[in-house]
Amino acid sequence: VAPSSSRSVWVGGIDPDCQLDQLIEAFSAFGAIESCRILDSKNCAFVNYYSPQEADAARRNMNGVRLGMTTLKTGYAKGTTTANAATK
């Protein structure tokens, strides 16, 4: 997938026991995170960066990475997500 102007990364395959701080720690290696939220009911999360370049780096580098007991899938988020950080 080509780089996008999106600052929001969709993360699928979230371990049901994954905590918000674990996700933020893993994804902050690619830049400052504006907000992050986990949708328990869908086993996915949205990580929003301040720049599209950071989001692209996270999407490329975190796809296929094991976090907890599952392997993550990443892509660009479709539509808009909440700008405010939410917790599990």
XYZ file of N, CA and C in Angstrom:
264
model
N 0.857 -1.192 0.000
C 0.000 0.000 0.000
C 0.892 1.240 0.000
N 0.581 2.172 -0.840
C 1.371 3.396 -0.954
C 1.198 4.270 0.281
N 2.196 5.101 0.581
C 2.047 6.027 1.701
C 0.782 6.869 1.542
N 0.185 7.206 2.647
C -1.077 7.925 2.644
C -0.920 9.226 3.420
N -1.890 10.089 3.294
C -1.886 11.304 4.106
C -2.595 11.044 5.437
N -3.019 9.803 5.648
C -3.709 9.458 6.890
C -2.744 9.459 8.061
N -3.209 9.951 9.177
C -2.427 9.920 10.413
C -2.930 8.823 11.341
N -3.915 8.060 10.898
C -4.565 7.056 11.730
C -4.280 5.646 11.224
N -3.792 4.800 12.133
C -3.470 3.419 11.795
C -4.483 2.498 12.469
N -5.074 1.618 11.660
C -5.948 0.571 12.185
C -5.061 -0.608 12.566
N -5.309 -1.187 13.741
C -4.537 -2.334 14.217
C -5.512 -3.463 14.523
N -5.411 -4.547 13.792
C -6.280 -5.698 13.998
C -5.544 -6.824 14.697
N -6.311 -7.768 15.212
C -5.730 -8.922 15.879
C -5.216 -8.607 17.267
N -5.825 -7.641 17.933
C -5.395 -7.261 19.282
C -5.718 -8.385 20.261
N -4.745 -8.753 21.056
C -4.936 -9.737 22.120
C -5.980 -9.184 23.094
N -6.985 -9.982 23.471
C -8.006 -9.491 24.399
C -7.434 -8.995 25.731
N -6.243 -9.464 26.093
C -5.616 -9.033 27.350
C -4.694 -7.831 27.170
N -4.575 -7.324 25.950
C -3.692 -6.188 25.676
C -4.212 -4.940 26.382
N -3.316 -4.268 27.051
C -3.657 -3.025 27.744
C -3.244 -1.833 26.881
N -3.923 -0.715 27.075
C -3.661 0.487 26.298
C -2.196 0.907 26.397
N -1.619 0.847 27.589
C -0.223 1.269 27.750
C 0.742 0.375 26.974
N 0.433 -0.914 26.835
C 1.270 -1.820 26.044
C 1.244 -1.422 24.570
N 0.068 -1.106 24.091
C -0.097 -0.710 22.699
C 0.637 0.599 22.422
N 0.467 1.553 23.303
C 1.143 2.852 23.149
C 2.656 2.665 23.181
N 3.148 1.845 24.082
C 4.592 1.603 24.172
C 5.122 1.013 22.857
N 4.417 0.038 22.317
C 4.854 -0.614 21.084
C 4.835 0.345 19.896
N 3.800 1.170 19.791
C 3.638 2.032 18.626
C 4.345 3.376 18.757
N 4.737 3.773 19.957
C 5.404 5.070 20.131
C 6.817 5.068 19.557
N 7.352 3.906 19.219
C 8.678 3.833 18.602
C 8.712 4.546 17.254
N 7.543 4.818 16.669
C 7.472 5.405 15.330
C 7.111 6.883 15.340
N 6.863 7.434 16.518
C 6.558 8.856 16.617
C 5.607 9.136 17.769
N 5.346 10.419 17.953
C 4.443 10.857 19.016
C 3.008 10.467 18.669
N 2.332 9.869 19.635
C 0.950 9.425 19.439
C -0.004 10.500 19.943
N -0.907 10.899 19.080
C -1.915 11.897 19.439
C -3.009 11.252 20.292
N -3.457 10.067 19.875
C -4.486 9.350 20.634
C -4.440 7.879 20.258
N -5.022 7.071 21.127
C -5.043 5.634 20.898
C -6.272 5.083 21.616
N -6.963 4.177 20.944
C -8.101 3.540 21.607
C -8.220 2.098 21.150
N -8.661 1.263 22.061
C -8.868 -0.153 21.789
C -10.370 -0.408 21.755
N -10.824 -1.119 20.717
C -12.224 -1.531 20.632
C -12.274 -3.014 20.995
N -12.545 -3.295 22.255
C -12.548 -4.679 22.743
C -13.483 -5.576 21.954
N -14.643 -5.056 21.601
C -15.652 -5.878 20.936
C -15.204 -6.343 19.544
N -14.235 -5.633 18.952
C -13.780 -5.976 17.606
C -12.329 -6.449 17.581
N -11.709 -6.553 18.743
C -10.293 -6.947 18.834
C -9.417 -6.116 17.903
N -9.672 -4.804 17.903
C -8.853 -3.916 17.088
C -8.614 -2.616 17.841
N -7.750 -1.795 17.265
C -7.418 -0.516 17.877
C -7.162 0.507 16.779
N -7.154 1.767 17.179
C -6.782 2.868 16.300
C -5.690 3.658 16.996
N -4.585 3.874 16.287
C -3.470 4.660 16.806
C -3.331 5.873 15.900
N -3.467 7.047 16.478
C -3.419 8.292 15.713
C -2.128 9.045 16.025
N -1.381 9.338 14.967
C -0.115 10.056 15.079
C -0.307 11.513 14.705
N 0.714 12.318 14.990
C 0.679 13.724 14.608
C 1.062 13.936 13.146
N 1.740 12.945 12.535
C 2.129 13.118 11.138
C 1.841 11.859 10.328
N 1.536 12.019 9.049
C 1.301 10.861 8.177
C 2.550 9.981 8.028
N 3.734 10.589 8.079
C 4.972 9.822 7.951
C 5.141 8.845 9.121
N 4.807 9.293 10.316
C 4.887 8.416 11.498
C 3.869 7.285 11.386
N 2.671 7.622 10.938
C 1.628 6.602 10.769
C 2.059 5.567 9.740
N 2.661 6.020 8.649
C 3.105 5.099 7.609
C 4.200 4.175 8.130
N 5.141 4.716 8.885
C 6.218 3.894 9.452
C 5.650 2.840 10.398
N 4.696 3.226 11.222
C 4.072 2.271 12.148
C 3.312 1.193 11.382
N 2.562 1.597 10.372
C 1.786 0.634 9.582
C 2.717 -0.387 8.931
N 3.792 0.069 8.340
C 4.724 -0.833 7.654
C 5.479 -1.742 8.623
N 5.926 -1.183 9.730
C 6.799 -1.928 10.638
C 6.082 -2.803 11.656
N 4.843 -2.485 11.979
C 4.129 -3.263 13.003
C 3.260 -4.367 12.412
N 3.061 -4.375 11.108
C 2.273 -5.434 10.486
C 3.013 -6.761 10.634
N 2.340 -7.759 11.214
C 2.946 -9.070 11.404
C 3.724 -9.227 12.695
N 3.796 -8.176 13.501
C 4.519 -8.233 14.776
C 3.644 -8.913 15.827
N 4.271 -9.734 16.637
C 3.549 -10.409 17.716
C 3.506 -9.495 18.934
N 2.310 -9.283 19.469
C 2.121 -8.499 20.687
C 1.208 -9.310 21.587
N 1.723 -9.732 22.721
C 0.953 -10.634 23.576
C 0.870 -11.988 22.913
N -0.317 -12.547 22.809
C -0.513 -13.882 22.243
C -0.986 -13.857 20.784
N -1.017 -12.681 20.163
C -1.517 -12.588 18.789
C -0.553 -11.832 17.886
N -0.756 -11.991 16.589
C 0.030 -11.282 15.582
C -0.814 -10.138 15.031
N -0.233 -8.948 15.034
C -0.959 -7.756 14.611
C -1.068 -7.656 13.097
N -2.169 -7.066 12.655
C -2.373 -6.679 11.266
C -2.579 -5.173 11.282
N -1.961 -4.468 10.363
C -2.114 -3.014 10.355
C -2.545 -2.519 8.983
N -3.190 -1.383 8.990
C -3.612 -0.725 7.768
C -3.975 0.706 8.105
N -4.321 1.464 7.088
C -4.791 2.821 7.354
C -6.239 2.750 7.799
N -6.578 3.555 8.790
C -7.959 3.605 9.276
C -8.833 4.225 8.197
N -10.056 3.710 8.080
C -11.015 4.271 7.128
C -11.902 5.245 7.873
N -12.125 6.398 7.311
C -12.958 7.394 7.978
C -12.200 8.050 9.107
N -12.937 8.662 10.007
C -12.302 9.380 11.113
C -12.503 8.644 12.413
N -11.539 8.779 13.289
C -11.657 8.218 14.627
C -11.642 9.360 15.626
N -12.022 9.074 16.818
C -12.051 10.100 17.864
C -10.681 10.683 18.092
N -10.602 11.995 18.179
C -9.311 12.646 18.379
C -8.831 12.514 19.821
N -9.733 12.276 20.737
C -9.353 12.154 22.134
C -8.978 10.725 22.466
N -7.977 10.571 23.290
C -7.570 9.225 23.704
C -8.663 8.624 24.565
N -8.939 7.366 24.337
C -9.920 6.655 25.148
C -9.241 5.433 25.734
N -9.757 4.957 26.825
C -9.174 3.782 27.455
C -10.068 2.584 27.251
N -9.509 1.439 27.531
C -10.237 0.179 27.434
C -11.393 0.140 28.394
